[in-house]
Coordinates of C-alpha atoms and ligand atoms in Angstrom, one line a residue:
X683 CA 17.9 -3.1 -5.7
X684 CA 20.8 -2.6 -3.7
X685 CA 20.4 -2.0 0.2
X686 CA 23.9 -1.0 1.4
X687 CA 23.5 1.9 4.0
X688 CA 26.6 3.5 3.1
X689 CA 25.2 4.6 -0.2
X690 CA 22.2 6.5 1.3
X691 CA 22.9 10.2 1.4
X692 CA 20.8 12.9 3.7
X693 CA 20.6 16.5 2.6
X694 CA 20.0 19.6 5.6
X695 CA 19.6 23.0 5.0
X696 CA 18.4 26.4 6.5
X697 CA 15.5 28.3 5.6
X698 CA 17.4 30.6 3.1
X699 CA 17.2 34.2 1.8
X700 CA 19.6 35.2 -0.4
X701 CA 19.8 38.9 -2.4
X702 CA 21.0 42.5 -1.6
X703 CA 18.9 43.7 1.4
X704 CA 17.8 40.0 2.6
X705 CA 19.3 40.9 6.0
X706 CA 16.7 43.5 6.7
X707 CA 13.6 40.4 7.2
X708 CA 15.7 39.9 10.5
X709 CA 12.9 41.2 12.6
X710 CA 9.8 39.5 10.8
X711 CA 11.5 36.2 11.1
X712 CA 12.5 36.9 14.9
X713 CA 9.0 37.4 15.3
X714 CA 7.9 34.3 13.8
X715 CA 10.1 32.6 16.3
X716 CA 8.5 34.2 19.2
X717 CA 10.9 36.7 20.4
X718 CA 10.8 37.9 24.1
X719 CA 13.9 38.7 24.1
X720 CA 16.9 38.3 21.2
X721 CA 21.0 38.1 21.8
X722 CA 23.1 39.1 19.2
X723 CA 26.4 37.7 18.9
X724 CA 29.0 40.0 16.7
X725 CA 32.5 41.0 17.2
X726 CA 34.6 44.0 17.5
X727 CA 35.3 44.5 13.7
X728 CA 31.7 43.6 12.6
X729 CA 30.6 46.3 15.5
X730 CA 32.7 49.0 14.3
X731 CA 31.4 48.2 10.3
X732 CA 27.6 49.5 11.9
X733 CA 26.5 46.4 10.7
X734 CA 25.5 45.5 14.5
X735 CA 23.7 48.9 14.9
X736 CA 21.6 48.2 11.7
X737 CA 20.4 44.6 13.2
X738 CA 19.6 46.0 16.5
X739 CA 17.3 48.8 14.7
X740 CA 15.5 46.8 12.5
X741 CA 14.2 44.7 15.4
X742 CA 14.1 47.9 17.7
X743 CA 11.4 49.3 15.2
X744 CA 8.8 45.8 15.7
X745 CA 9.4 46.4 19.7
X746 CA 11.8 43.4 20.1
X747 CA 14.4 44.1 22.8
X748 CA 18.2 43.0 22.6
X749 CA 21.2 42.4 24.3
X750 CA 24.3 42.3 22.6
X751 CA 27.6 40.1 22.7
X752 CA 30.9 41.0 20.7
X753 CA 33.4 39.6 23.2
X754 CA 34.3 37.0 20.4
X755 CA 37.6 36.1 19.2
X756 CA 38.9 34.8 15.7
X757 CA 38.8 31.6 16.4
X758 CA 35.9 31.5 19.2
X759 CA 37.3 30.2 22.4
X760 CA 35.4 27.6 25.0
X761 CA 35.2 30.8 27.6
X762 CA 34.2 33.1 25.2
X763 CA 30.6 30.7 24.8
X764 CA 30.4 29.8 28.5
X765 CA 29.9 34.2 29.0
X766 CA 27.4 34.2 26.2
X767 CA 25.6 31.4 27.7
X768 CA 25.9 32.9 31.3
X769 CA 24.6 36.4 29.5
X770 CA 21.7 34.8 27.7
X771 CA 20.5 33.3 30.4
X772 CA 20.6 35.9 32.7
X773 CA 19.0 38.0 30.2
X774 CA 16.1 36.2 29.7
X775 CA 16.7 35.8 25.9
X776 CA 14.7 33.4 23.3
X777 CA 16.3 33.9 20.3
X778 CA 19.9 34.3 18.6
X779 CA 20.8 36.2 15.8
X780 CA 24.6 36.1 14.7
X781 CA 26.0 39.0 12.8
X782 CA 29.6 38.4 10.9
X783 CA 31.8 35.8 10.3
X784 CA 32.7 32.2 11.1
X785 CA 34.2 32.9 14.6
X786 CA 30.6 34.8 15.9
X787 CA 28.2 32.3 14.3
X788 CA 30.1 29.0 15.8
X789 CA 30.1 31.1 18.8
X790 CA 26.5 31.8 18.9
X791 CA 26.1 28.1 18.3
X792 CA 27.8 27.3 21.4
X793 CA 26.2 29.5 23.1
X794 CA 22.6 27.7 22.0
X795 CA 23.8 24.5 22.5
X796 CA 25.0 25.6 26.5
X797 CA 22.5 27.5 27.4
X798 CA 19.8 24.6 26.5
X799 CA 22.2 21.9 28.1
X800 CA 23.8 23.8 31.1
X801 CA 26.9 22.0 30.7
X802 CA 30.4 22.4 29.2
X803 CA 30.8 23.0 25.8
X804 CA 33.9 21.1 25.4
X805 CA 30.8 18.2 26.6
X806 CA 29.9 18.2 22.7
X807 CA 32.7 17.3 20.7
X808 CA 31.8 15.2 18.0
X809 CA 29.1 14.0 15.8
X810 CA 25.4 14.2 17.1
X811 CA 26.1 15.0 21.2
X812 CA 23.6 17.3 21.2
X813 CA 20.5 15.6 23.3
X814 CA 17.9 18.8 23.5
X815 CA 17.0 21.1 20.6
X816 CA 18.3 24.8 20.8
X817 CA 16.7 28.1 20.5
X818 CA 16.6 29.5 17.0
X819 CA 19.4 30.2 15.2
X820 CA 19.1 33.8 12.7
X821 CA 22.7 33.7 10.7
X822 CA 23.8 36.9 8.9
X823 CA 26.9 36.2 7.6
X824 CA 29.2 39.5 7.0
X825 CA 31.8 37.4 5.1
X826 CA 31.9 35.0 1.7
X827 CA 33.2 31.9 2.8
X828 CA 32.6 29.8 6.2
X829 CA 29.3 28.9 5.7
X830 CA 28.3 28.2 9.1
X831 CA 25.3 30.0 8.2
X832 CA 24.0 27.0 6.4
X833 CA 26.6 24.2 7.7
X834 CA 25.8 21.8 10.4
X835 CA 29.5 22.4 11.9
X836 CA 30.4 24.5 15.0
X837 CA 34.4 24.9 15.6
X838 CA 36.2 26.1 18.3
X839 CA 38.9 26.2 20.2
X840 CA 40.4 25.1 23.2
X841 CA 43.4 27.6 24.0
X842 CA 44.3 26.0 27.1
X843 CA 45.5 22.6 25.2
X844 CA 45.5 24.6 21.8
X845 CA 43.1 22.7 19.9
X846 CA 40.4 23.2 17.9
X847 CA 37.5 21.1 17.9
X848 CA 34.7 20.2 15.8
X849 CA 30.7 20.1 16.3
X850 CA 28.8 18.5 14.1
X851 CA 24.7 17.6 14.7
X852 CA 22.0 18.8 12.3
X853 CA 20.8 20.8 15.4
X854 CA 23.3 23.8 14.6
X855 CA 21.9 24.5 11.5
X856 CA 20.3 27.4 11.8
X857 CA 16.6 27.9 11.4
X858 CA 17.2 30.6 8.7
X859 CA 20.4 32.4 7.1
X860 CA 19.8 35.7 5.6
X861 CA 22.3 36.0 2.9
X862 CA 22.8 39.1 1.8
X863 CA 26.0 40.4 -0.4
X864 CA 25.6 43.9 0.5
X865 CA 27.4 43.0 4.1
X866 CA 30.6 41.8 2.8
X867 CA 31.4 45.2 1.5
X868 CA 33.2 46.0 4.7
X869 CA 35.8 43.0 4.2
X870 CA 39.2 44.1 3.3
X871 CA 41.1 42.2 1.1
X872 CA 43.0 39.8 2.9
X873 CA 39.9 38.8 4.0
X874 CA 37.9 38.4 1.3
X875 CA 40.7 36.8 0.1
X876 CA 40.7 34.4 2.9
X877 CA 37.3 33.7 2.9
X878 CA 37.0 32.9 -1.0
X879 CA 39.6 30.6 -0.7
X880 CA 37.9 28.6 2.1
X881 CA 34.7 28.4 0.1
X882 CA 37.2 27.1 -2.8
X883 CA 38.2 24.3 -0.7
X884 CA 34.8 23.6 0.4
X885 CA 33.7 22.9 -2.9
X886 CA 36.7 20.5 -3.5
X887 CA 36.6 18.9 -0.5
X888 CA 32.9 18.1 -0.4
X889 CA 33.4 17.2 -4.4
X890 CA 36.3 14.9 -4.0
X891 CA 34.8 13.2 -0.3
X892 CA 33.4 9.8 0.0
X893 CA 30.3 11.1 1.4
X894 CA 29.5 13.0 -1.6
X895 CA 26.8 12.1 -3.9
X896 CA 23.9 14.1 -5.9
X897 CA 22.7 15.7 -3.6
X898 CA 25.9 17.8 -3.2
X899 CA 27.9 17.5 -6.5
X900 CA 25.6 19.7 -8.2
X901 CA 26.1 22.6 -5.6
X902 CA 30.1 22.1 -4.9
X903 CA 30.8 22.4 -9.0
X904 CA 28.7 25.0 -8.8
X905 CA 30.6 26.7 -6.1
X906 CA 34.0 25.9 -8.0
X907 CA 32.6 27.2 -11.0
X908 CA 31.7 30.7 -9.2
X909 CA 34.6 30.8 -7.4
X910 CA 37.0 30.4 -9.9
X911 CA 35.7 33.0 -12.3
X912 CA 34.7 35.6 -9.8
X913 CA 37.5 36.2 -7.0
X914 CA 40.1 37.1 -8.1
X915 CA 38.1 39.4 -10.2
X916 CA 36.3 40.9 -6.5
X917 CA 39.9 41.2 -4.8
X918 CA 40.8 43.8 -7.1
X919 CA 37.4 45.2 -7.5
X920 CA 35.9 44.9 -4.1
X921 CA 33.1 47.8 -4.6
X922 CA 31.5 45.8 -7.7
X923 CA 28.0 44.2 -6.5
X924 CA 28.0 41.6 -9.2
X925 CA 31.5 39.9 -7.7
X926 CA 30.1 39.9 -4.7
X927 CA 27.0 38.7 -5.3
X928 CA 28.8 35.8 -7.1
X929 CA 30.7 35.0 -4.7
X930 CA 28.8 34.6 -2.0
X931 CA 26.5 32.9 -3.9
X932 CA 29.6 30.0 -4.8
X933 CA 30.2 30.6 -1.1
X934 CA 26.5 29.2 0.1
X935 CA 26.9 26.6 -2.4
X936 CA 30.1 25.4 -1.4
X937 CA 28.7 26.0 2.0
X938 CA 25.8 23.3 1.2
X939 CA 27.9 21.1 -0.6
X940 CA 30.5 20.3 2.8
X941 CA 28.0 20.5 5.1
X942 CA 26.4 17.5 3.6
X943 CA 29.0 15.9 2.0
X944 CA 31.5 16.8 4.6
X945 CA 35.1 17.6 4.2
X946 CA 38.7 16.1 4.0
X947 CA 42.4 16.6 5.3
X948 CA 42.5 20.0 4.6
X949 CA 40.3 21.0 6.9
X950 CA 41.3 18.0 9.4
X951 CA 45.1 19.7 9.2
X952 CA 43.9 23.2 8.7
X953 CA 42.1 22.7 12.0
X954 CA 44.8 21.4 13.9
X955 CA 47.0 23.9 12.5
X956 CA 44.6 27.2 13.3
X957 CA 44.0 25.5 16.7
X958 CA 47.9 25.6 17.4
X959 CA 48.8 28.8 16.1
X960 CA 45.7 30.6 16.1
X961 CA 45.5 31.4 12.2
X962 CA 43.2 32.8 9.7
X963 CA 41.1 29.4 8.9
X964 CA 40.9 30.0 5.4
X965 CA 44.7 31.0 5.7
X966 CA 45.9 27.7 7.3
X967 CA 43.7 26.0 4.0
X968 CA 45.2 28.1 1.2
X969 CA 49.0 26.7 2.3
X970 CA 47.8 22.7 2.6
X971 CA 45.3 23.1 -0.3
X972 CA 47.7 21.8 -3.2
X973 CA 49.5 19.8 -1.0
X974 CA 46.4 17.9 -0.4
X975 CA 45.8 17.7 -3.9
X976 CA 48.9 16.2 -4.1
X977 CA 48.2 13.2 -1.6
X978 CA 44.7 12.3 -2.7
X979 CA 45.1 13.1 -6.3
X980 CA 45.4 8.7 -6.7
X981 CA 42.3 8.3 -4.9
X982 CA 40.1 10.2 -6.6
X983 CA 41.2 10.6 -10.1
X984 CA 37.9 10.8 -11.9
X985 CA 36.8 12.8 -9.0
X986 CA 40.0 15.4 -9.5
X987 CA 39.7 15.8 -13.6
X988 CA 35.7 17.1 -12.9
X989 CA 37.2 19.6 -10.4
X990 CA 40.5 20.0 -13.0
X991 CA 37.9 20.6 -16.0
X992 CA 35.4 23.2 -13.9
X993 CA 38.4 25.3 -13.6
X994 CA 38.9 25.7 -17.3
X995 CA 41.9 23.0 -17.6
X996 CA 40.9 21.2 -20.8
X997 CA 42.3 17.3 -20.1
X998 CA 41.6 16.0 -23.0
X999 CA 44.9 14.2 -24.0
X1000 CA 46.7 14.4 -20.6
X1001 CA 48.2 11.9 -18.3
X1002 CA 46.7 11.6 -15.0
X1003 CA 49.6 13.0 -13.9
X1004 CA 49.7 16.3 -16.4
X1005 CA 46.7 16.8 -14.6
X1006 CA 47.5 16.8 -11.2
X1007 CA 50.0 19.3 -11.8
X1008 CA 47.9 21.0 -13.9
X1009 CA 45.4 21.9 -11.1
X1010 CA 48.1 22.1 -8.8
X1011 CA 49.2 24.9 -10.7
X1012 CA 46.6 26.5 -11.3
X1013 CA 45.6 26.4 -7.5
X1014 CA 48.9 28.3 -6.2
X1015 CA 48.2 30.5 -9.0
X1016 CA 44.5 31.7 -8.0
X1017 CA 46.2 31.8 -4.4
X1018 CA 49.1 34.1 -5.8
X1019 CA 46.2 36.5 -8.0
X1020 CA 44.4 37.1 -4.8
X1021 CA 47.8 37.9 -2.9
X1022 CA 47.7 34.5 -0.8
X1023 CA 51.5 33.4 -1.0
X1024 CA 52.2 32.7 2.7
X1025 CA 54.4 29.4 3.8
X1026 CA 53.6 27.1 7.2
X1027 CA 57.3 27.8 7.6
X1028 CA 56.5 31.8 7.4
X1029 CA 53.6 31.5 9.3
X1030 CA 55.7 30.6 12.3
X1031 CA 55.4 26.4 12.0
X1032 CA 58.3 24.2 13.2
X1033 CA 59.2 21.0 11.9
X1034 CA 59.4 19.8 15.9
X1035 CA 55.6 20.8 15.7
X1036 CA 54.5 18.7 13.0
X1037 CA 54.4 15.3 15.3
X1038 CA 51.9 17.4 17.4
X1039 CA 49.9 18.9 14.7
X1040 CA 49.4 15.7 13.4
X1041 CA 48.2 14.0 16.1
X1042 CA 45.1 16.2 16.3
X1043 CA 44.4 16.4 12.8
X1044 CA 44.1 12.7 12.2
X1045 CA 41.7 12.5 15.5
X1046 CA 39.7 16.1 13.5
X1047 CA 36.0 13.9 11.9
X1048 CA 37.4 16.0 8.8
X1049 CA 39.6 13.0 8.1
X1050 CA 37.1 10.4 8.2
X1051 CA 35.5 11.5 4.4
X1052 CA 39.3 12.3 3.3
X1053 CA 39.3 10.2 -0.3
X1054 CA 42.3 8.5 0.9
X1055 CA 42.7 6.8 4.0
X1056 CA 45.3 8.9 5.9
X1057 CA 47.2 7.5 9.1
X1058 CA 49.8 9.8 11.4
X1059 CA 52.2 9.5 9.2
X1060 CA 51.0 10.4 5.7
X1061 CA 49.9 13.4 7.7
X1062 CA 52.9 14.4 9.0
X1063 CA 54.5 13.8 5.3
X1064 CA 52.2 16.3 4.0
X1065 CA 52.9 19.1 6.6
X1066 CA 56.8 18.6 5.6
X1067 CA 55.7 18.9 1.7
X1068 CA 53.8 22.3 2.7
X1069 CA 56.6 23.9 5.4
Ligands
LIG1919 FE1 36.5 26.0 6.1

């Protein structure tokens, strides 16, 4: 039997409730955690949507005080953690509950991970810095797509030297994610657009990555699968419950899938990109994605016709490189049905920034699972292909 380490795969995961109303066991699980005392970490738009309201009166009604924090950013920002931190413990609090999207749920794990440490956040950068376990973690994600209700990532950025940068340790995964369609009713479109399209590239990423194995193929097809039937479908029918349901369901699967399997240059470039510019994450993806299809397609070819067959391109009879273009295709044309046709060179990206942008995204531990190995200059060649 074969011993090689590298083959050995590890699978994490939060206690999960999925279905319509799931958010409202927010209180009975704060309780099982102990709760003297519970922050809740939202943002402006989430705030105005009621949805922080609702939270705060479920666990007003079992007696379990709150404070709130909504002075979060898209793209959460190193300051933005260090006054959660300050506030939660000044507050007394025990327990975190995060209400919306990627940007308040890596916040409020930041905010775990300094308020237990009592040090920097920029401290953690990296893969398993975290020495001391956090307080728990209560994810209620208001969007379909980041999954970092169930990932083990936290990203943020660094304005001052406009960066982004990435958290990974199985320690902010959160204890339980309450996943629940009915809050993504408040996303416009661009944003459920946005969103979709990240949970899209999840699923490929985490498919195609050389830390994938069975313990996360099943769940990123899955997710492709899902994703590709149902979004377009939502972004022109956003009050139907089914779509959404289906979507946030390929969401937590793609959302599985990458946190497991990790991810690949698209994210490492995206990263660098959103860092830099401050961008819609699932924005910055949606412009590299085919691009990146593009550049790994050689290194992953049996890899790419699974992904090329899940959405609905038959292969029989084609040439690896009909179906590369194929699925290029096809990609920019799901982007195009859900209104995503946005440029790098539109978005406000110089060809003087690419030397910069690149130099960040091969240093992003994105790049390490990429399916081909990627130096600064096949980086920067794939930035020109997408200006
Ligand atoms: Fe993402």
């Amino acid at each position: 039997m074969s011993s090689d380490i590298s083959r050995l795969r590890k699978f994490v995961s939060p206690e999960i409730i999925f279905g319509s109303g799931a958010r409202k066991t927010v209180a009975n699980y704060a309780s099982t955690f102990g709760a003297r005392k519970v922050m809740v970490v939202s943002d402006p738009g989430v705030e105005a949507a009621g949805w922080v309201d609702e939270i705060e009166t479920l666990l007003a009604e079992q007696c379990i005080p709150c404070v709130r924090f909504t002075d979060v950013s898209p793209n959460p920002r190193v300051e933005q953690i260090m006054r959660g931190a300050e506030l939660y413990r000044e507050q007394g609090c025990n327990v975190i509950v995060a209400v919306g999207g990627g940007s308040p749920m890596d916040c409020a794990k930041g905010i775990g991970i300094v308020s237990t440490h009592g040090r920097s956040i920029i401290e953690f950068e990296g893969v398993d810095r975290i020495e001391s376990p956090i307080p728990p973690l209560i994810f209620i994600p208001t969007t379909a797509g980041t999954s970092a209700d169930v990932s083990q990532f936290a990203i943020i950025s660094n304005t001052e030297e406009r960066f982004k940068f990435s958290i990974v340790s199985k320690s902010v995964v959160p204890d339980v994610a309450l996943i629940d369609p009915d809050t993504t009713r408040t996303m416009d479109s661009f944003l459920t657009a946005c969103t979709g399209v990240d949970a899209l590239v999840h699923a490929i990423e985490a498919f195609v990555s050389t830390g994938s194995g069975a313990l996360t193929d099943m769940h990123a097809l899955d997710a492709i699968r899902l994703i590709n039937t149902h979004l377009a479908l939502l972004v022109e029918q956003p009050e139907d419950g089914h779509l959404r349901e289906q979507v946030m369901l390929g969401s937590m699967k793609a959302g599985l899938a990458f946190s497991n399997a990790i991810l690949g240059a698209v994210h490492a470039m995206s990263h660098s990109l959103g860092g830099y510019l401050d961008l819609p994450h699932g924005l910055c993806n949606a412009m590299l994605l085919e691009h990146v299809i593009d550049y790994n397609y050689s290194a992953a070819t049996d890899r790419f016709r699974v992904v090329a067959e899940t959405m609905g391109i038959d292969p029989r009879g084609l040439s690896q490189s009909q179906i590369k273009r194929r699925l290029m295709q096809h990609v920019i044309a799901l982007k195009r049905e859900v209104g995503l046709y946005q440029s790098l060179a539109e978005q406000g990206v110089h060809i003087t920034d690419i030397p910069y942008l690149s130099q960040n995204a091969i240093k992003d531990p994105c790049i390490l699972t990429n399916p081909r190995k990627s130096n600064r200059r096949d980086v920067e060649a794939v930035y020109e292909e997408a200006l």
